[in-house]
Amino acid sequence: EVQLVESGGGLVQPGGSLRLSCAASGFTFSSYDMHWVRQATGKGLEWVSAIGTAGDTYYPGSVKGRFTISRENAKNSLYLQMNSLRAGDTAVYYCARQMMGSSYDGPYDAFDIWGQGTMVTVSS
Amino acid sequence: QSVLTQPPSASGTPGQRVTISCSGSSSNIGSNTVNWYQQLPGTAPKLLIYSNNQRPSGVPDRFSGSKSGTSASLAISGLQSEDEADYYCAAWDDSLNVWVFGGGTKLTVL
């Protein structure tokens, strides 16, 4: 079964750090770009970071310089190191697999597999 | 304020057809394909439609997507109670260099 399982969430004080993990199974992890997406309680989805198969990384401005995405293909694992955490970072964090292809409408990509999420709470 | 604009709510009765709109700009929907995600209460998002109108294996053909210019739509026909969920559109934005999502539409089956 294709599966992603996140762990590492918890309560952390403002300014603190936390490292999230995502364990992949059921597919060739090294062949896929991977992402982190977060969702504050009662709010919408927000893309947090991405890592390509070659280790190239991408971030939105809201987390750039504070968050670091990484992967360890030998362990089928994805990570998110979060530093200088703020109250606004409080959310459920999901890891997601990116699928890619080409259709009549041209090239496409989408997040086809999602984990169950791990809750991060930043509060004093 | 989300980059992609969706109505916050939609509703319909069982068997009805409902549509959810998603409005963007030339740098996102106008340039790239649109995906739709369904999030049932208390669960993770699930890919519902990719590449504007393609359904992943296992998604009923009651769900369909379309795109025109800088807008996209999700249509659900033969509405069922289990369709009650939040629906999000998403696309890559070439100007911002980020994935952007709509604010989500909460679908209620009356």
mmCIF file of C-alpha atoms in Angstrom:
data_model
loop_
_atom_site.group_PDB
_atom_site.id
_atom_site.type_symbol
_atom_site.label_atom_id
_atom_site.label_comp_id
_atom_site.label_asym_id
_atom_site.label_seq_id
_atom_site.Cartn_x
_atom_site.Cartn_y
_atom_site.Cartn_z
ATOM 1 C CA GLU A 1 0.000 0.000 0.000
ATOM 2 C CA VAL A 2 1.279 3.450 -0.926
ATOM 3 C CA GLN A 3 1.532 5.403 2.299
ATOM 4 C CA LEU A 4 3.027 8.485 3.929
ATOM 5 C CA VAL A 5 3.196 8.763 7.724
ATOM 6 C CA GLU A 6 4.245 11.998 9.429
ATOM 7 C CA SER A 7 5.646 12.320 12.941
ATOM 8 C CA GLY A 8 7.466 14.810 15.111
ATOM 9 C CA GLY A 9 4.769 17.373 15.773
ATOM 10 C CA GLY A 10 4.160 18.858 19.194
ATOM 11 C CA LEU A 11 4.118 21.968 21.342
ATOM 12 C CA VAL A 12 7.054 24.358 21.020
ATOM 13 C CA GLN A 13 7.697 27.856 22.337
ATOM 14 C CA PRO A 14 8.004 30.847 20.007
ATOM 15 C CA GLY A 15 11.542 31.014 18.667
ATOM 16 C CA GLY A 16 12.017 27.308 19.145
ATOM 17 C CA SER A 17 12.750 24.502 16.699
ATOM 18 C CA LEU A 18 11.092 21.274 15.651
ATOM 19 C CA ARG A 19 11.928 18.556 13.121
ATOM 20 C CA LEU A 20 9.138 16.757 11.307
ATOM 21 C CA SER A 21 9.574 13.398 9.608
ATOM 22 C CA CYS A 22 7.594 11.636 6.915
ATOM 23 C CA ALA A 23 8.045 7.908 6.324
ATOM 24 C CA ALA A 24 7.182 6.693 2.838
ATOM 25 C CA SER A 25 6.270 3.152 1.846
ATOM 26 C CA GLY A 26 4.790 1.261 -1.076
ATOM 27 C CA PHE A 27 6.551 3.210 -3.832
ATOM 28 C CA THR A 28 10.031 4.146 -5.061
ATOM 29 C CA PHE A 29 10.550 7.195 -2.850
ATOM 30 C CA SER A 30 13.705 8.372 -4.616
ATOM 31 C CA SER A 31 11.817 8.807 -7.898
ATOM 32 C CA TYR A 32 9.388 11.439 -6.649
ATOM 33 C CA ASP A 33 9.498 15.119 -5.761
ATOM 34 C CA MET A 34 8.065 15.600 -2.290
ATOM 35 C CA HIS A 35 6.302 18.470 -0.521
ATOM 36 C CA TRP A 36 5.129 19.793 2.819
ATOM 37 C CA VAL A 37 1.739 21.525 2.988
ATOM 38 C CA ARG A 38 0.224 22.989 6.150
ATOM 39 C CA GLN A 39 -3.250 23.888 7.339
ATOM 40 C CA ALA A 40 -4.049 26.095 10.306
ATOM 41 C CA THR A 41 -7.150 25.089 12.240
ATOM 42 C CA GLY A 42 -10.241 26.098 10.317
ATOM 43 C CA LYS A 43 -8.151 27.577 7.491
ATOM 44 C CA GLY A 44 -7.091 26.614 3.991
ATOM 45 C CA LEU A 45 -4.059 24.814 2.624
ATOM 46 C CA GLU A 46 -0.667 26.506 2.337
ATOM 47 C CA TRP A 47 2.317 25.090 0.471
ATOM 48 C CA VAL A 48 5.413 25.089 2.692
ATOM 49 C CA SER A 49 8.274 23.488 0.798
ATOM 50 C CA ALA A 50 9.356 21.071 -1.918
ATOM 51 C CA ILE A 51 12.374 18.918 -2.680
ATOM 52 C CA GLY A 52 13.212 17.407 -6.024
ATOM 53 C CA THR A 53 14.697 14.035 -6.743
ATOM 54 C CA ALA A 54 18.103 15.689 -7.143
ATOM 55 C CA GLY A 55 17.820 17.414 -3.772
ATOM 56 C CA ASP A 56 16.880 20.840 -5.144
ATOM 57 C CA THR A 57 14.688 22.728 -2.675
ATOM 58 C CA TYR A 58 11.956 25.356 -2.918
ATOM 59 C CA TYR A 59 10.184 27.546 -0.346
ATOM 60 C CA PRO A 60 7.621 30.331 -0.210
ATOM 61 C CA GLY A 61 8.730 33.612 1.301
ATOM 62 C CA SER A 62 6.810 32.978 4.529
ATOM 63 C CA VAL A 63 9.211 30.199 5.619
ATOM 64 C CA LYS A 64 12.352 30.799 3.540
ATOM 65 C CA GLY A 65 15.404 31.042 5.766
ATOM 66 C CA ARG A 66 13.605 29.423 8.704
ATOM 67 C CA PHE A 67 12.535 26.018 7.339
ATOM 68 C CA THR A 68 14.730 23.406 5.652
ATOM 69 C CA ILE A 69 13.380 20.449 3.728
ATOM 70 C CA SER A 70 15.566 17.392 3.218
ATOM 71 C CA ARG A 71 15.283 13.762 2.231
ATOM 72 C CA GLU A 72 17.098 10.503 2.954
ATOM 73 C CA ASN A 73 16.306 8.114 0.133
ATOM 74 C CA ALA A 74 18.027 5.164 1.808
ATOM 75 C CA LYS A 75 15.512 5.477 4.631
ATOM 76 C CA ASN A 76 12.542 6.445 2.436
ATOM 77 C CA SER A 77 12.185 9.516 4.593
ATOM 78 C CA LEU A 78 11.370 13.205 4.176
ATOM 79 C CA TYR A 79 12.145 15.825 6.789
ATOM 80 C CA LEU A 80 11.256 19.402 7.646
ATOM 81 C CA GLN A 81 13.530 21.275 10.035
ATOM 82 C CA MET A 82 11.653 24.278 11.401
ATOM 83 C CA ASN A 83 13.562 27.016 13.229
ATOM 84 C CA SER A 84 12.580 30.397 14.654
ATOM 85 C CA LEU A 85 9.015 29.211 14.960
ATOM 86 C CA ARG A 86 6.201 31.731 15.302
ATOM 87 C CA ALA A 87 2.594 31.509 16.439
ATOM 88 C CA GLY A 88 1.576 31.806 12.783
ATOM 89 C CA ASP A 89 3.323 28.501 12.045
ATOM 90 C CA THR A 90 0.760 26.643 14.173
ATOM 91 C CA ALA A 91 -0.916 24.146 11.864
ATOM 92 C CA VAL A 92 -1.286 20.558 10.815
ATOM 93 C CA TYR A 93 1.645 19.702 8.556
ATOM 94 C CA TYR A 94 1.101 17.213 5.744
ATOM 95 C CA CYS A 95 3.725 15.594 3.551
ATOM 96 C CA ALA A 96 2.635 14.909 -0.004
ATOM 97 C CA ARG A 97 3.965 13.104 -3.055
ATOM 98 C CA GLN A 98 4.063 14.891 -6.384
ATOM 99 C CA MET A 99 3.024 13.043 -9.499
ATOM 100 C CA MET A 100 3.902 14.364 -12.942
ATOM 101 C CA GLY A 101 2.920 13.598 -16.493
ATOM 102 C CA SER A 102 1.609 14.948 -19.733
ATOM 103 C CA SER A 103 -1.934 15.087 -21.044
ATOM 104 C CA TYR A 104 -3.890 16.719 -23.837
ATOM 105 C CA ASP A 105 -3.701 19.965 -21.849
ATOM 106 C CA GLY A 106 0.069 19.739 -21.593
ATOM 107 C CA PRO A 107 2.385 18.883 -18.690
ATOM 108 C CA TYR A 108 0.802 18.466 -15.300
ATOM 109 C CA ASP A 109 1.740 17.808 -11.727
ATOM 110 C CA ALA A 110 -0.319 17.289 -8.597
ATOM 111 C CA PHE A 111 -0.080 16.031 -5.040
ATOM 112 C CA ASP A 112 -1.486 12.534 -5.391
ATOM 113 C CA ILE A 113 -0.629 10.965 -2.041
ATOM 114 C CA TRP A 114 -0.942 12.722 1.338
ATOM 115 C CA GLY A 115 -0.026 11.683 4.840
ATOM 116 C CA GLN A 116 -2.440 11.936 7.760
ATOM 117 C CA GLY A 117 -0.712 15.050 9.104
ATOM 118 C CA THR A 118 1.096 16.006 12.302
ATOM 119 C CA MET A 119 0.074 18.927 14.519
ATOM 120 C CA VAL A 120 2.541 21.684 15.355
ATOM 121 C CA THR A 121 1.569 24.196 18.038
ATOM 122 C CA VAL A 122 3.741 27.243 18.676
ATOM 123 C CA SER A 123 2.776 28.819 21.963
ATOM 124 C CA SER A 124 4.268 29.983 25.243
ATOM 125 C CA GLN B 1 -6.372 36.377 1.208
ATOM 126 C CA SER B 2 -5.822 33.411 -1.114
ATOM 127 C CA VAL B 3 -4.315 33.866 -4.588
ATOM 128 C CA LEU B 4 -7.049 31.677 -6.063
ATOM 129 C CA THR B 5 -10.612 32.761 -5.285
ATOM 130 C CA GLN B 6 -13.336 30.273 -4.402
ATOM 131 C CA PRO B 7 -16.782 30.832 -2.901
ATOM 132 C CA PRO B 8 -16.632 29.984 0.828
ATOM 133 C CA SER B 9 -19.721 27.793 0.662
ATOM 134 C CA ALA B 10 -21.963 25.841 -1.685
ATOM 135 C CA SER B 11 -24.932 23.596 -1.128
ATOM 136 C CA GLY B 12 -27.303 21.234 -2.859
ATOM 137 C CA THR B 13 -29.803 18.486 -2.271
ATOM 138 C CA PRO B 14 -29.153 14.808 -2.983
ATOM 139 C CA GLY B 15 -29.173 14.097 -6.699
ATOM 140 C CA GLN B 16 -28.576 17.704 -7.677
ATOM 141 C CA ARG B 17 -25.656 19.057 -9.676
ATOM 142 C CA VAL B 18 -23.459 21.698 -8.055
ATOM 143 C CA THR B 19 -20.496 23.634 -9.367
ATOM 144 C CA ILE B 20 -17.647 25.313 -7.522
ATOM 145 C CA SER B 21 -15.659 28.062 -9.210
ATOM 146 C CA CYS B 22 -11.992 28.963 -8.873
ATOM 147 C CA SER B 23 -10.697 32.271 -10.193
ATOM 148 C CA GLY B 24 -7.032 33.069 -10.705
ATOM 149 C CA SER B 25 -4.771 35.024 -13.010
ATOM 150 C CA SER B 26 -2.548 34.658 -16.057
ATOM 151 C CA SER B 27 0.397 33.570 -13.908
ATOM 152 C CA ASN B 28 -1.356 30.595 -12.333
ATOM 153 C CA ILE B 29 -4.540 29.163 -13.851
ATOM 154 C CA GLY B 30 -3.900 30.997 -17.107
ATOM 155 C CA SER B 31 -0.515 29.312 -17.524
ATOM 156 C CA ASN B 32 -0.768 25.983 -15.723
ATOM 157 C CA THR B 33 -3.116 23.109 -15.129
ATOM 158 C CA VAL B 34 -5.526 23.102 -12.199
ATOM 159 C CA ASN B 35 -5.954 20.442 -9.546
ATOM 160 C CA TRP B 36 -8.843 19.927 -7.146
ATOM 161 C CA TYR B 37 -8.640 18.351 -3.700
ATOM 162 C CA GLN B 38 -11.414 17.003 -1.508
ATOM 163 C CA GLN B 39 -11.032 17.123 2.263
ATOM 164 C CA LEU B 40 -13.579 15.165 4.244
ATOM 165 C CA PRO B 41 -14.091 16.295 7.846
ATOM 166 C CA GLY B 42 -11.112 15.441 10.034
ATOM 167 C CA THR B 43 -9.092 13.857 7.257
ATOM 168 C CA ALA B 44 -6.186 14.717 4.956
ATOM 169 C CA PRO B 45 -6.833 16.211 1.522
ATOM 170 C CA LYS B 46 -7.342 13.778 -1.354
ATOM 171 C CA LEU B 47 -6.606 14.417 -5.018
ATOM 172 C CA LEU B 48 -9.937 14.633 -6.835
ATOM 173 C CA ILE B 49 -9.115 16.160 -10.244
ATOM 174 C CA TYR B 50 -5.725 16.787 -11.870
ATOM 175 C CA SER B 51 -4.678 18.435 -15.108
ATOM 176 C CA ASN B 52 -7.935 20.444 -15.239
ATOM 177 C CA ASN B 53 -10.245 17.511 -15.946
ATOM 178 C CA GLN B 54 -8.565 14.174 -15.230
ATOM 179 C CA ARG B 55 -9.824 11.861 -12.517
ATOM 180 C CA PRO B 56 -7.428 9.641 -10.562
ATOM 181 C CA SER B 57 -8.318 5.991 -10.422
ATOM 182 C CA GLY B 58 -11.180 5.411 -8.007
ATOM 183 C CA VAL B 59 -12.760 8.869 -8.264
ATOM 184 C CA PRO B 60 -16.376 8.544 -9.470
ATOM 185 C CA ASP B 61 -17.252 10.089 -12.811
ATOM 186 C CA ARG B 62 -19.814 12.235 -10.964
ATOM 187 C CA PHE B 63 -16.869 14.571 -10.420
ATOM 188 C CA SER B 64 -15.638 16.612 -13.376
ATOM 189 C CA GLY B 65 -13.373 19.591 -13.885
ATOM 190 C CA SER B 66 -12.986 22.263 -16.516
ATOM 191 C CA LYS B 67 -10.847 25.302 -17.191
ATOM 192 C CA SER B 68 -11.297 28.375 -19.333
ATOM 193 C CA GLY B 69 -8.797 31.206 -19.421
ATOM 194 C CA THR B 70 -7.971 32.175 -15.833
ATOM 195 C CA SER B 71 -10.867 30.330 -14.206
ATOM 196 C CA ALA B 72 -11.663 26.718 -13.408
ATOM 197 C CA SER B 73 -14.703 24.842 -12.170
ATOM 198 C CA LEU B 74 -15.466 21.641 -10.352
ATOM 199 C CA ALA B 75 -18.831 20.029 -11.034
ATOM 200 C CA ILE B 76 -20.443 17.342 -8.920
ATOM 201 C CA SER B 77 -23.487 15.619 -10.379
ATOM 202 C CA GLY B 78 -25.831 13.239 -8.585
ATOM 203 C CA LEU B 79 -24.896 14.828 -5.263
ATOM 204 C CA GLN B 80 -24.572 12.388 -2.362
ATOM 205 C CA SER B 81 -24.387 12.936 1.380
ATOM 206 C CA GLU B 82 -20.821 11.615 1.437
ATOM 207 C CA ASP B 83 -19.767 14.479 -0.869
ATOM 208 C CA GLU B 84 -20.099 16.883 2.061
ATOM 209 C CA ALA B 85 -16.533 18.166 2.392
ATOM 210 C CA ASP B 86 -14.194 21.070 1.753
ATOM 211 C CA TYR B 87 -12.948 21.452 -1.811
ATOM 212 C CA TYR B 88 -9.748 23.261 -2.802
ATOM 213 C CA CYS B 89 -8.407 24.275 -6.201
ATOM 214 C CA ALA B 90 -4.652 24.592 -6.728
ATOM 215 C CA ALA B 91 -2.142 25.575 -9.391
ATOM 216 C CA TRP B 92 1.502 26.548 -9.741
ATOM 217 C CA ASP B 93 2.086 30.300 -9.951
ATOM 218 C CA ASP B 94 4.826 31.271 -12.421
ATOM 219 C CA SER B 95 5.265 34.785 -10.982
ATOM 220 C CA LEU B 96 5.321 33.919 -7.285
ATOM 221 C CA ASN B 97 7.121 30.578 -7.863
ATOM 222 C CA VAL B 98 4.875 28.866 -5.346
ATOM 223 C CA TRP B 99 1.989 26.456 -5.343
ATOM 224 C CA VAL B 100 -1.180 28.436 -4.681
ATOM 225 C CA PHE B 101 -4.473 27.177 -3.303
ATOM 226 C CA GLY B 102 -7.959 28.562 -3.223
ATOM 227 C CA GLY B 103 -9.398 29.395 0.161
ATOM 228 C CA GLY B 104 -11.634 26.342 -0.002
ATOM 229 C CA THR B 105 -15.352 25.805 -0.510
ATOM 230 C CA LYS B 106 -17.414 24.044 2.125
ATOM 231 C CA LEU B 107 -20.037 21.907 0.397
ATOM 232 C CA THR B 108 -23.174 21.121 2.370
ATOM 233 C CA VAL B 109 -25.616 18.454 1.241
ATOM 234 C CA LEU B 110 -29.031 19.566 2.477
#
